[in-house]
Amino acid sequence: MSYRDLRNFTEMIRSLGFVRLVSMENFRTPNFNLVADILIWLIKRFDPEANIHEEYTSEQDRVLLVRSAAEFMIEELKLSRELATQVTTKGASIYESLGKEVELKEERYQSVSNFLELNKVEKALKETNFATKQNIESTKGFIENVAATENSLDSKIEKKKSELERNQKRLQTLKKVRPAFLEEFEKLEVDLQMLYKDYINKTRCLCYLEQVQEENAIAEQERMFKRQRETRKMMEELQLEDARKLMEDDESLDVLADNVPQKAVGRLRTATAARARLATGRKKVYGGMNADDDSNSLDSDSEFFLDDVDGEDSSILGSNDDLKGIASESKSDQSDDDF
């Protein structure tokens, strides 16, 4: 506690009339005896009949004293809050009633000022007495009916108990008797379990086989694609090899062109081109409109590609024998030129 709190506390204790003088010097050092005396005095002043532990010589007694004082304060705090709530509620209801006093005052004065006739009062009392008697009679009838109802319920309970006993005896008898179809039922149950196991095994095997079949189909498709790629690659390599050989043949023809007449070279080129078209599936035909223009037929721009060439038309382009004949003619022409 601060200095200000201690000063305020000592002043409040002094104003409340504590039995002994309390100064700030009493709290310089821990003083549990003074604190215990103040707690007991405050609780007794609040409620003289309060039951708290007043001994504080030992440590256990001090704990009990503080605990009992705290519990008492908490309970009183709850009661004080409840009383405060009730006071607020009652005050609000009284305020509402006082607000209606202006209207009720006139009605009260009228009721007091009116003269009561004895005949009317007597009649009202008789009616009330008659209604009360009727209520009493109806209540007695209800009581009698309750007794009759109780008797009927007792009889029904006894009847149900007897039925329950009979049913229990019948149940015990049925438990002892073994039905005729029970053996067959147990046998069929065992067979059903075996069939279910077989069904589970076959279903598992079927699923496994379907999975293996799908995997094999995928692998076979991949192998087929691989073979197709390899075949395509091989065909491309063969075509490249044929093209390379044809280029070498063209180079050899260019070498012969210097020593062979122009007409023989043209026939050789035509035969070589024909063989190339046969190898690739297409044929290229050289020629012009004039029959005498054989020397310029190789340089002409009029070129025709024949896609569908039969064996009969291939003789037009020349064969191996023609090539040999052309080679022999070229040699003879060369020998004539030498002379």
CSV table of N, CA and C in Angstrom, one decimal, residues 29-192:
chain,number,residue,atom,x,y,z
A,29,THR,N,6.3,-2.3,9.8
A,29,THR,CA,6.7,-3.7,9.6
A,29,THR,C,5.5,-4.6,9.5
A,30,PRO,N,5.6,-5.8,9.0
A,30,PRO,CA,4.4,-6.7,8.9
A,30,PRO,C,3.8,-6.9,10.3
A,31,ASN,N,2.5,-6.7,10.4
A,31,ASN,CA,1.8,-6.8,11.7
A,31,ASN,C,0.5,-7.6,11.4
A,32,PHE,N,0.6,-8.9,11.4
A,32,PHE,CA,-0.6,-9.7,11.1
A,32,PHE,C,-1.6,-9.7,12.2
A,33,ASN,N,-1.2,-9.5,13.5
A,33,ASN,CA,-2.1,-9.5,14.6
A,33,ASN,C,-3.1,-8.3,14.5
A,34,LEU,N,-2.5,-7.1,14.1
A,34,LEU,CA,-3.4,-6.0,13.9
A,34,LEU,C,-4.4,-6.2,12.7
A,35,VAL,N,-3.9,-6.8,11.6
A,35,VAL,CA,-4.7,-7.0,10.5
A,35,VAL,C,-5.8,-8.0,10.9
A,36,ALA,N,-5.5,-9.1,11.6
A,36,ALA,CA,-6.6,-10.0,12.1
A,36,ALA,C,-7.6,-9.4,12.9
A,37,ASP,N,-7.1,-8.5,13.9
A,37,ASP,CA,-8.1,-7.8,14.8
A,37,ASP,C,-9.0,-6.9,13.9
A,38,ILE,N,-8.5,-6.2,13.0
A,38,ILE,CA,-9.3,-5.3,12.1
A,38,ILE,C,-10.3,-6.1,11.3
A,39,LEU,N,-9.9,-7.3,10.7
A,39,LEU,CA,-10.8,-8.1,10.0
A,39,LEU,C,-12.0,-8.6,10.9
A,40,ILE,N,-11.6,-9.2,12.0
A,40,ILE,CA,-12.7,-9.7,12.9
A,40,ILE,C,-13.6,-8.6,13.4
A,41,TRP,N,-13.1,-7.4,13.7
A,41,TRP,CA,-13.9,-6.3,14.1
A,41,TRP,C,-14.8,-5.8,13.0
A,42,LEU,N,-14.3,-5.7,11.8
A,42,LEU,CA,-15.2,-5.3,10.7
A,42,LEU,C,-16.3,-6.3,10.4
A,43,ILE,N,-16.0,-7.6,10.4
A,43,ILE,CA,-17.0,-8.6,10.1
A,43,ILE,C,-18.1,-8.6,11.2
A,44,LYS,N,-17.6,-8.5,12.5
A,44,LYS,CA,-18.6,-8.5,13.6
A,44,LYS,C,-19.4,-7.2,13.6
A,45,ARG,N,-18.8,-6.1,13.1
A,45,ARG,CA,-19.6,-4.9,13.1
A,45,ARG,C,-20.7,-5.0,11.9
A,46,PHE,N,-20.3,-5.7,10.8
A,46,PHE,CA,-21.2,-5.8,9.7
A,46,PHE,C,-22.3,-6.8,10.1
A,47,ASP,N,-22.0,-8.0,10.7
A,47,ASP,CA,-22.9,-9.0,11.1
A,47,ASP,C,-22.4,-9.6,12.4
A,48,PRO,N,-23.1,-9.2,13.5
A,48,PRO,CA,-22.6,-9.8,14.8
A,48,PRO,C,-22.7,-11.3,14.9
A,49,GLU,N,-23.6,-11.9,14.1
A,49,GLU,CA,-23.8,-13.4,14.2
A,49,GLU,C,-22.9,-14.1,13.2
A,50,ALA,N,-22.0,-13.4,12.5
A,50,ALA,CA,-21.2,-14.1,11.5
A,50,ALA,C,-20.3,-15.1,12.2
A,51,ASN,N,-20.1,-16.3,11.5
A,51,ASN,CA,-19.3,-17.4,12.0
A,51,ASN,C,-18.0,-17.4,11.2
A,52,ILE,N,-16.9,-16.9,11.9
A,52,ILE,CA,-15.6,-16.9,11.3
A,52,ILE,C,-14.6,-17.5,12.3
A,53,HIS,N,-13.5,-17.9,11.8
A,53,HIS,CA,-12.4,-18.4,12.6
A,53,HIS,C,-11.7,-17.3,13.2
A,54,GLU,N,-11.7,-17.2,14.6
A,54,GLU,CA,-11.1,-16.0,15.3
A,54,GLU,C,-9.7,-16.3,15.8
A,55,GLU,N,-9.2,-17.5,15.7
A,55,GLU,CA,-7.9,-17.8,16.2
A,55,GLU,C,-6.9,-17.6,15.1
A,56,TYR,N,-5.7,-17.0,15.5
A,56,TYR,CA,-4.6,-16.7,14.5
A,56,TYR,C,-3.3,-16.9,15.2
A,57,THR,N,-3.2,-17.9,16.1
A,57,THR,CA,-1.9,-18.1,16.7
A,57,THR,C,-0.9,-18.9,15.8
A,58,SER,N,-1.5,-19.9,15.1
A,58,SER,CA,-0.6,-20.7,14.3
A,58,SER,C,-0.8,-20.3,12.8
A,59,GLU,N,0.0,-20.9,12.0
A,59,GLU,CA,-0.1,-20.6,10.5
A,59,GLU,C,-1.4,-21.1,9.9
A,60,GLN,N,-1.8,-22.3,10.4
A,60,GLN,CA,-3.1,-22.9,9.9
A,60,GLN,C,-4.3,-22.1,10.3
A,61,ASP,N,-4.2,-21.5,11.5
A,61,ASP,CA,-5.3,-20.7,12.0
A,61,ASP,C,-5.4,-19.4,11.2
A,62,ARG,N,-4.2,-18.9,10.8
A,62,ARG,CA,-4.2,-17.6,10.0
A,62,ARG,C,-4.8,-17.9,8.6
A,63,VAL,N,-4.5,-19.0,8.1
A,63,VAL,CA,-5.1,-19.4,6.7
A,63,VAL,C,-6.6,-19.5,6.8
A,64,LEU,N,-7.1,-20.2,7.9
A,64,LEU,CA,-8.5,-20.3,8.1
A,64,LEU,C,-9.2,-19.0,8.3
A,65,LEU,N,-8.5,-18.1,9.1
A,65,LEU,CA,-9.1,-16.8,9.3
A,65,LEU,C,-9.3,-16.0,8.0
A,66,VAL,N,-8.2,-16.0,7.2
A,66,VAL,CA,-8.3,-15.2,6.0
A,66,VAL,C,-9.3,-15.8,5.0
A,67,ARG,N,-9.3,-17.1,4.9
A,67,ARG,CA,-10.3,-17.8,4.0
A,67,ARG,C,-11.7,-17.6,4.5
A,68,SER,N,-12.0,-17.7,5.7
A,68,SER,CA,-13.4,-17.5,6.2
A,68,SER,C,-13.8,-16.0,6.0
A,69,ALA,N,-12.9,-15.1,6.3
A,69,ALA,CA,-13.2,-13.7,6.1
A,69,ALA,C,-13.5,-13.4,4.6
A,70,ALA,N,-12.7,-14.0,3.7
A,70,ALA,CA,-12.9,-13.8,2.2
A,70,ALA,C,-14.2,-14.4,1.8
A,71,GLU,N,-14.6,-15.6,2.2
A,71,GLU,CA,-15.8,-16.2,1.9
A,71,GLU,C,-17.0,-15.4,2.4
A,72,PHE,N,-16.9,-14.9,3.6
A,72,PHE,CA,-18.0,-14.1,4.2
A,72,PHE,C,-18.2,-12.8,3.4
A,73,MET,N,-17.1,-12.2,3.0
A,73,MET,CA,-17.2,-10.9,2.2
A,73,MET,C,-17.8,-11.2,0.9
A,74,ILE,N,-17.4,-12.3,0.3
A,74,ILE,CA,-18.0,-12.6,-1.1
A,74,ILE,C,-19.5,-12.9,-1.0
A,75,GLU,N,-19.9,-13.7,0.0
A,75,GLU,CA,-21.3,-13.9,0.1
A,75,GLU,C,-22.1,-12.7,0.4
A,76,GLU,N,-21.6,-11.8,1.3
A,76,GLU,CA,-22.3,-10.6,1.6
A,76,GLU,C,-22.3,-9.7,0.3
A,77,LEU,N,-21.3,-9.7,-0.5
A,77,LEU,CA,-21.3,-8.9,-1.7
A,77,LEU,C,-22.4,-9.4,-2.7
A,78,LYS,N,-22.5,-10.7,-2.8
A,78,LYS,CA,-23.6,-11.3,-3.6
A,78,LYS,C,-24.9,-10.8,-3.1
A,79,LEU,N,-25.2,-11.0,-1.8
A,79,LEU,CA,-26.4,-10.6,-1.2
A,79,LEU,C,-26.7,-9.1,-1.4
A,80,SER,N,-25.6,-8.3,-1.3
A,80,SER,CA,-25.8,-6.8,-1.5
A,80,SER,C,-26.2,-6.5,-2.9
A,81,ARG,N,-25.6,-7.2,-3.9
A,81,ARG,CA,-25.9,-7.0,-5.3
A,81,ARG,C,-27.4,-7.4,-5.6
A,82,GLU,N,-27.8,-8.6,-5.0
A,82,GLU,CA,-29.2,-9.0,-5.2
A,82,GLU,C,-30.2,-8.0,-4.6
A,83,LEU,N,-29.8,-7.5,-3.4
A,83,LEU,CA,-30.7,-6.5,-2.7
A,83,LEU,C,-30.7,-5.2,-3.6
A,84,ALA,N,-29.6,-4.8,-4.1
A,84,ALA,CA,-29.6,-3.6,-4.9
A,84,ALA,C,-30.5,-3.8,-6.2
A,85,THR,N,-30.4,-5.0,-6.8
A,85,THR,CA,-31.3,-5.3,-7.9
A,85,THR,C,-32.8,-5.2,-7.5
A,86,GLN,N,-33.1,-5.9,-6.4
A,86,GLN,CA,-34.5,-5.9,-5.9
A,86,GLN,C,-34.9,-4.4,-5.6
A,87,VAL,N,-34.1,-3.7,-5.0
A,87,VAL,CA,-34.5,-2.3,-4.7
A,87,VAL,C,-34.7,-1.5,-5.9
A,88,THR,N,-33.9,-1.7,-7.0
A,88,THR,CA,-34.1,-1.0,-8.2
A,88,THR,C,-35.4,-1.4,-8.9
A,89,THR,N,-35.7,-2.8,-8.8
A,89,THR,CA,-37.0,-3.3,-9.4
A,89,THR,C,-38.2,-2.7,-8.7
A,90,LYS,N,-38.1,-2.8,-7.4
A,90,LYS,CA,-39.3,-2.3,-6.5
A,90,LYS,C,-39.5,-0.8,-6.7
A,91,GLY,N,-38.4,-0.1,-6.8
A,91,GLY,CA,-38.5,1.3,-7.0
A,91,GLY,C,-39.2,1.7,-8.3
A,92,ALA,N,-38.8,0.9,-9.4
A,92,ALA,CA,-39.4,1.1,-10.7
A,92,ALA,C,-40.9,0.8,-10.6
A,93,SER,N,-41.3,-0.3,-10.0
A,93,SER,CA,-42.7,-0.6,-9.9
A,93,SER,C,-43.5,0.4,-9.1
A,94,ILE,N,-42.9,0.9,-8.0
A,94,ILE,CA,-43.5,1.9,-7.2
A,94,ILE,C,-43.7,3.2,-8.0
A,95,TYR,N,-42.7,3.5,-8.8
A,95,TYR,CA,-42.8,4.7,-9.6
A,95,TYR,C,-44.0,4.6,-10.6
A,96,GLU,N,-44.1,3.4,-11.2
A,96,GLU,CA,-45.2,3.2,-12.2
A,96,GLU,C,-46.6,3.3,-11.4
A,97,SER,N,-46.6,2.7,-10.2
A,97,SER,CA,-47.9,2.7,-9.5
A,97,SER,C,-48.3,4.2,-9.1
A,98,LEU,N,-47.3,4.9,-8.7
A,98,LEU,CA,-47.5,6.3,-8.3
A,98,LEU,C,-48.0,7.1,-9.6
A,99,GLY,N,-47.5,6.7,-10.8
A,99,GLY,CA,-48.0,7.4,-12.0
A,99,GLY,C,-49.4,7.1,-12.3
A,100,LYS,N,-49.9,6.0,-11.8
A,100,LYS,CA,-51.3,5.6,-12.0
A,100,LYS,C,-52.2,6.1,-10.9
A,101,GLU,N,-51.6,6.7,-9.9
A,101,GLU,CA,-52.4,7.1,-8.7
A,101,GLU,C,-53.5,8.2,-9.1
A,102,VAL,N,-53.2,9.0,-10.1
A,102,VAL,CA,-54.2,10.1,-10.4
A,102,VAL,C,-55.5,9.4,-10.9
A,103,GLU,N,-55.4,8.4,-11.7
A,103,GLU,CA,-56.6,7.7,-12.2
A,103,GLU,C,-57.2,6.9,-11.1
A,104,LEU,N,-56.4,6.2,-10.4
A,104,LEU,CA,-57.0,5.3,-9.4
A,104,LEU,C,-57.6,6.0,-8.2
A,105,LYS,N,-57.1,7.2,-8.0
A,105,LYS,CA,-57.6,8.0,-6.8
A,105,LYS,C,-59.1,8.3,-7.0
A,106,GLU,N,-59.5,8.7,-8.2
A,106,GLU,CA,-60.9,9.0,-8.4
A,106,GLU,C,-61.8,7.7,-8.3
A,107,GLU,N,-61.3,6.6,-8.9
A,107,GLU,CA,-62.1,5.3,-8.8
A,107,GLU,C,-62.2,4.9,-7.3
A,108,ARG,N,-61.1,5.1,-6.6
A,108,ARG,CA,-61.2,4.7,-5.2
A,108,ARG,C,-62.2,5.5,-4.4
A,109,TYR,N,-62.2,6.8,-4.7
A,109,TYR,CA,-63.2,7.7,-4.0
A,109,TYR,C,-64.6,7.4,-4.4
A,110,GLN,N,-64.8,7.0,-5.7
A,110,GLN,CA,-66.2,6.6,-6.1
A,110,GLN,C,-66.6,5.3,-5.4
A,111,SER,N,-65.7,4.4,-5.3
A,111,SER,CA,-66.0,3.1,-4.7
A,111,SER,C,-66.4,3.3,-3.2
A,112,VAL,N,-65.6,4.2,-2.5
A,112,VAL,CA,-65.9,4.4,-1.1
A,112,VAL,C,-67.2,5.2,-0.9
A,113,SER,N,-67.4,6.1,-1.8
A,113,SER,CA,-68.6,7.0,-1.6
A,113,SER,C,-69.9,6.3,-2.0
A,114,ASN,N,-69.8,5.2,-2.8
A,114,ASN,CA,-71.1,4.5,-3.2
A,114,ASN,C,-71.6,3.8,-2.0
A,115,PHE,N,-73.0,3.7,-1.8
A,115,PHE,CA,-73.6,3.0,-0.7
A,115,PHE,C,-73.9,1.6,-1.2
A,116,LEU,N,-73.4,0.7,-0.4
A,116,LEU,CA,-73.6,-0.7,-0.7
A,116,LEU,C,-74.9,-1.2,-0.2
A,117,GLU,N,-75.7,-1.9,-1.1
A,117,GLU,CA,-77.0,-2.4,-0.8
A,117,GLU,C,-76.8,-3.8,-0.2
A,118,LEU,N,-77.5,-4.1,0.9
A,118,LEU,CA,-77.3,-5.4,1.6
A,118,LEU,C,-77.8,-6.5,0.7
A,119,ASN,N,-78.9,-6.3,-0.1
A,119,ASN,CA,-79.4,-7.4,-0.9
A,119,ASN,C,-78.4,-7.8,-1.9
A,120,LYS,N,-77.7,-6.8,-2.6
A,120,LYS,CA,-76.7,-7.2,-3.6
A,120,LYS,C,-75.5,-7.9,-2.9
A,121,VAL,N,-75.1,-7.4,-1.7
A,121,VAL,CA,-74.0,-8.1,-1.1
A,121,VAL,C,-74.4,-9.5,-0.7
A,122,GLU,N,-75.6,-9.7,-0.2
A,122,GLU,CA,-76.1,-11.0,0.2
A,122,GLU,C,-76.1,-11.9,-1.0
A,123,LYS,N,-76.7,-11.4,-2.1
A,123,LYS,CA,-76.8,-12.2,-3.3
A,123,LYS,C,-75.4,-12.6,-3.9
A,124,ALA,N,-74.4,-11.7,-3.8
A,124,ALA,CA,-73.1,-12.0,-4.3
A,124,ALA,C,-72.4,-13.0,-3.4
A,125,LEU,N,-72.7,-12.9,-2.1
A,125,LEU,CA,-72.1,-13.9,-1.1
A,125,LEU,C,-72.7,-15.3,-1.4
A,126,LYS,N,-74.0,-15.3,-1.7
A,126,LYS,CA,-74.7,-16.6,-1.9
A,126,LYS,C,-74.1,-17.3,-3.2
A,127,GLU,N,-74.0,-16.4,-4.2
A,127,GLU,CA,-73.4,-16.9,-5.5
A,127,GLU,C,-72.0,-17.5,-5.3
A,128,THR,N,-71.2,-16.7,-4.5
A,128,THR,CA,-69.9,-17.2,-4.3
A,128,THR,C,-69.9,-18.5,-3.5
A,129,ASN,N,-70.8,-18.6,-2.5
A,129,ASN,CA,-70.9,-19.8,-1.7
A,129,ASN,C,-71.3,-21.0,-2.5
A,130,PHE,N,-72.2,-20.8,-3.5
A,130,PHE,CA,-72.7,-21.8,-4.3
A,130,PHE,C,-71.6,-22.3,-5.3
A,131,ALA,N,-70.8,-21.3,-5.8
A,131,ALA,CA,-69.7,-21.7,-6.7
A,131,ALA,C,-68.7,-22.5,-5.9
A,132,THR,N,-68.4,-22.1,-4.7
A,132,THR,CA,-67.5,-22.8,-3.9
A,132,THR,C,-67.9,-24.2,-3.6
A,133,LYS,N,-69.2,-24.4,-3.3
A,133,LYS,CA,-69.7,-25.7,-3.1
A,133,LYS,C,-69.6,-26.6,-4.3
A,134,GLN,N,-69.9,-26.0,-5.5
A,134,GLN,CA,-69.7,-26.8,-6.7
A,134,GLN,C,-68.3,-27.2,-6.9
A,135,ASN,N,-67.4,-26.3,-6.6
A,135,ASN,CA,-66.0,-26.6,-6.8
A,135,ASN,C,-65.6,-27.8,-5.8
A,136,ILE,N,-66.2,-27.7,-4.6
A,136,ILE,CA,-65.9,-28.8,-3.6
A,136,ILE,C,-66.4,-30.1,-4.1
A,137,GLU,N,-67.7,-30.1,-4.7
A,137,GLU,CA,-68.3,-31.3,-5.2
A,137,GLU,C,-67.4,-31.9,-6.3
A,138,SER,N,-67.0,-31.0,-7.2
A,138,SER,CA,-66.2,-31.5,-8.4
A,138,SER,C,-64.9,-32.0,-7.9
A,139,THR,N,-64.3,-31.4,-6.9
A,139,THR,CA,-63.1,-31.9,-6.4
A,139,THR,C,-63.2,-33.3,-5.7
A,140,LYS,N,-64.4,-33.5,-5.0
A,140,LYS,CA,-64.7,-34.8,-4.4
A,140,LYS,C,-64.9,-35.8,-5.5
A,141,GLY,N,-65.6,-35.4,-6.6
A,141,GLY,CA,-65.8,-36.3,-7.7
A,141,GLY,C,-64.4,-36.7,-8.3
A,142,PHE,N,-63.6,-35.7,-8.5
A,142,PHE,CA,-62.2,-36.1,-9.0
A,142,PHE,C,-61.5,-37.0,-8.1
A,143,ILE,N,-61.6,-36.8,-6.8
A,143,ILE,CA,-61.0,-37.7,-5.8
A,143,ILE,C,-61.5,-39.1,-5.9
A,144,GLU,N,-62.9,-39.2,-6.0
A,144,GLU,CA,-63.5,-40.6,-6.2
A,144,GLU,C,-63.0,-41.2,-7.5
A,145,ASN,N,-63.0,-40.4,-8.5
A,145,ASN,CA,-62.6,-40.9,-9.8
A,145,ASN,C,-61.1,-41.3,-9.8
A,146,VAL,N,-60.3,-40.6,-9.1
A,146,VAL,CA,-58.9,-41.0,-8.9
A,146,VAL,C,-58.8,-42.3,-8.3
A,147,ALA,N,-59.7,-42.6,-7.2
A,147,ALA,CA,-59.6,-43.9,-6.6
A,147,ALA,C,-60.1,-45.0,-7.5
A,148,ALA,N,-61.2,-44.7,-8.3
A,148,ALA,CA,-61.6,-45.7,-9.3
A,148,ALA,C,-60.6,-45.9,-10.4
A,149,THR,N,-60.0,-44.8,-10.8
A,149,THR,CA,-58.9,-44.9,-11.8
A,149,THR,C,-57.7,-45.7,-11.3
A,150,GLU,N,-57.4,-45.5,-10.0
A,150,GLU,CA,-56.3,-46.2,-9.4
A,150,GLU,C,-56.6,-47.7,-9.4
A,151,ASN,N,-57.9,-48.0,-9.0
A,151,ASN,CA,-58.2,-49.4,-9.0
A,151,ASN,C,-58.1,-50.1,-10.4
A,152,SER,N,-58.6,-49.3,-11.4
A,152,SER,CA,-58.6,-49.9,-12.8
A,152,SER,C,-57.1,-50.0,-13.2
A,153,LEU,N,-56.3,-49.0,-12.9
A,153,LEU,CA,-54.9,-49.1,-13.3
A,153,LEU,C,-54.2,-50.3,-12.6
A,154,ASP,N,-54.6,-50.5,-11.3
A,154,ASP,CA,-54.0,-51.7,-10.6
A,154,ASP,C,-54.4,-53.0,-11.3
A,155,SER,N,-55.7,-53.1,-11.7
A,155,SER,CA,-56.1,-54.3,-12.4
A,155,SER,C,-55.4,-54.4,-13.7
A,156,LYS,N,-55.2,-53.3,-14.4
A,156,LYS,CA,-54.5,-53.4,-15.7
A,156,LYS,C,-53.0,-53.8,-15.5
A,157,ILE,N,-52.4,-53.3,-14.4
A,157,ILE,CA,-51.0,-53.6,-14.1
A,157,ILE,C,-50.9,-55.1,-13.8
A,158,GLU,N,-51.8,-55.6,-13.0
A,158,GLU,CA,-51.8,-57.0,-12.7
A,158,GLU,C,-52.0,-57.9,-14.0
A,159,LYS,N,-52.9,-57.4,-14.8
A,159,LYS,CA,-53.1,-58.2,-16.1
A,159,LYS,C,-51.8,-58.1,-16.9
A,160,LYS,N,-51.2,-57.0,-17.0
A,160,LYS,CA,-49.9,-56.9,-17.8
A,160,LYS,C,-48.8,-57.7,-17.2
A,161,LYS,N,-48.8,-57.8,-15.9
A,161,LYS,CA,-47.8,-58.6,-15.3
A,161,LYS,C,-48.0,-60.1,-15.6
A,162,SER,N,-49.2,-60.5,-15.5
A,162,SER,CA,-49.5,-61.9,-15.8
A,162,SER,C,-49.2,-62.2,-17.3
A,163,GLU,N,-49.5,-61.3,-18.2
A,163,GLU,CA,-49.1,-61.5,-19.6
A,163,GLU,C,-47.6,-61.5,-19.8
A,164,LEU,N,-46.9,-60.7,-19.1
A,164,LEU,CA,-45.4,-60.6,-19.1
A,164,LEU,C,-44.9,-62.0,-18.7
A,165,GLU,N,-45.4,-62.5,-17.6
A,165,GLU,CA,-44.9,-63.8,-17.1
A,165,GLU,C,-45.1,-64.9,-18.1
A,166,ARG,N,-46.3,-64.9,-18.7
A,166,ARG,CA,-46.6,-65.9,-19.7
A,166,ARG,C,-45.7,-65.8,-20.9
A,167,ASN,N,-45.5,-64.5,-21.3
A,167,ASN,CA,-44.6,-64.3,-22.5
A,167,ASN,C,-43.1,-64.8,-22.2
A,168,GLN,N,-42.7,-64.5,-20.9
A,168,GLN,CA,-41.3,-64.9,-20.5
A,168,GLN,C,-41.2,-66.4,-20.5
A,169,LYS,N,-42.3,-67.1,-20.0
A,169,LYS,CA,-42.2,-68.5,-20.0
A,169,LYS,C,-42.2,-69.1,-21.4
A,170,ARG,N,-43.0,-68.5,-22.3
A,170,ARG,CA,-43.0,-68.9,-23.7
A,170,ARG,C,-41.7,-68.7,-24.3
A,171,LEU,N,-41.0,-67.5,-24.0
A,171,LEU,CA,-39.7,-67.3,-24.6
A,171,LEU,C,-38.7,-68.3,-24.1
A,172,GLN,N,-38.7,-68.6,-22.9
A,172,GLN,CA,-37.8,-69.7,-22.4
A,172,GLN,C,-38.0,-71.0,-23.1
A,173,THR,N,-39.3,-71.3,-23.3
A,173,THR,CA,-39.6,-72.6,-24.0
A,173,THR,C,-39.1,-72.5,-25.4
A,174,LEU,N,-39.3,-71.4,-26.1
A,174,LEU,CA,-38.8,-71.3,-27.5
A,174,LEU,C,-37.3,-71.3,-27.6
A,175,LYS,N,-36.6,-70.8,-26.6
A,175,LYS,CA,-35.2,-70.9,-26.5
A,175,LYS,C,-34.7,-72.3,-26.4
A,176,LYS,N,-35.4,-73.1,-25.6
A,176,LYS,CA,-35.0,-74.5,-25.4
A,176,LYS,C,-35.3,-75.3,-26.7
A,177,VAL,N,-36.3,-75.0,-27.4
A,177,VAL,CA,-36.7,-75.8,-28.6
A,177,VAL,C,-35.9,-75.3,-29.8
A,178,ARG,N,-35.2,-76.2,-30.5
A,178,ARG,CA,-34.4,-75.9,-31.7
A,178,ARG,C,-35.3,-76.0,-32.9
A,179,PRO,N,-35.4,-74.9,-33.7
A,179,PRO,CA,-36.2,-75.0,-34.9
A,179,PRO,C,-35.7,-76.0,-35.9
A,180,ALA,N,-36.6,-76.5,-36.8
A,180,ALA,CA,-36.2,-77.5,-37.7
A,180,ALA,C,-35.3,-77.0,-38.8
A,181,PHE,N,-35.5,-75.7,-39.2
A,181,PHE,CA,-34.8,-75.2,-40.3
A,181,PHE,C,-33.4,-74.5,-39.8
A,182,LEU,N,-33.1,-74.6,-38.5
A,182,LEU,CA,-31.9,-73.9,-38.0
A,182,LEU,C,-30.7,-74.6,-38.6
A,183,GLU,N,-30.6,-75.9,-38.6
A,183,GLU,CA,-29.5,-76.6,-39.1
A,183,GLU,C,-29.2,-76.3,-40.6
A,184,GLU,N,-30.3,-76.3,-41.4
A,184,GLU,CA,-30.1,-75.9,-42.8
A,184,GLU,C,-29.6,-74.5,-42.9
A,185,PHE,N,-30.2,-73.6,-42.1
A,185,PHE,CA,-29.8,-72.2,-42.1
A,185,PHE,C,-28.3,-72.0,-41.8
A,186,GLU,N,-27.8,-72.7,-40.8
A,186,GLU,CA,-26.4,-72.7,-40.4
A,186,GLU,C,-25.5,-73.2,-41.5
A,187,LYS,N,-26.0,-74.3,-42.2
A,187,LYS,CA,-25.2,-74.9,-43.3
A,187,LYS,C,-25.1,-73.9,-44.5
A,188,LEU,N,-26.3,-73.3,-44.8
A,188,LEU,CA,-26.3,-72.3,-45.9
A,188,LEU,C,-25.5,-71.1,-45.5
A,189,GLU,N,-25.4,-70.7,-44.2
A,189,GLU,CA,-24.6,-69.6,-43.8
A,189,GLU,C,-23.1,-69.9,-44.1
A,190,VAL,N,-22.7,-71.1,-43.7
A,190,VAL,CA,-21.3,-71.5,-44.0
A,190,VAL,C,-21.0,-71.5,-45.5
A,191,ASP,N,-21.9,-72.0,-46.3
A,191,ASP,CA,-21.7,-72.0,-47.7
A,191,ASP,C,-21.7,-70.6,-48.3
A,192,LEU,N,-22.5,-69.7,-47.7
A,192,LEU,CA,-22.5,-68.3,-48.2
A,192,LEU,C,-21.2,-67.6,-47.9
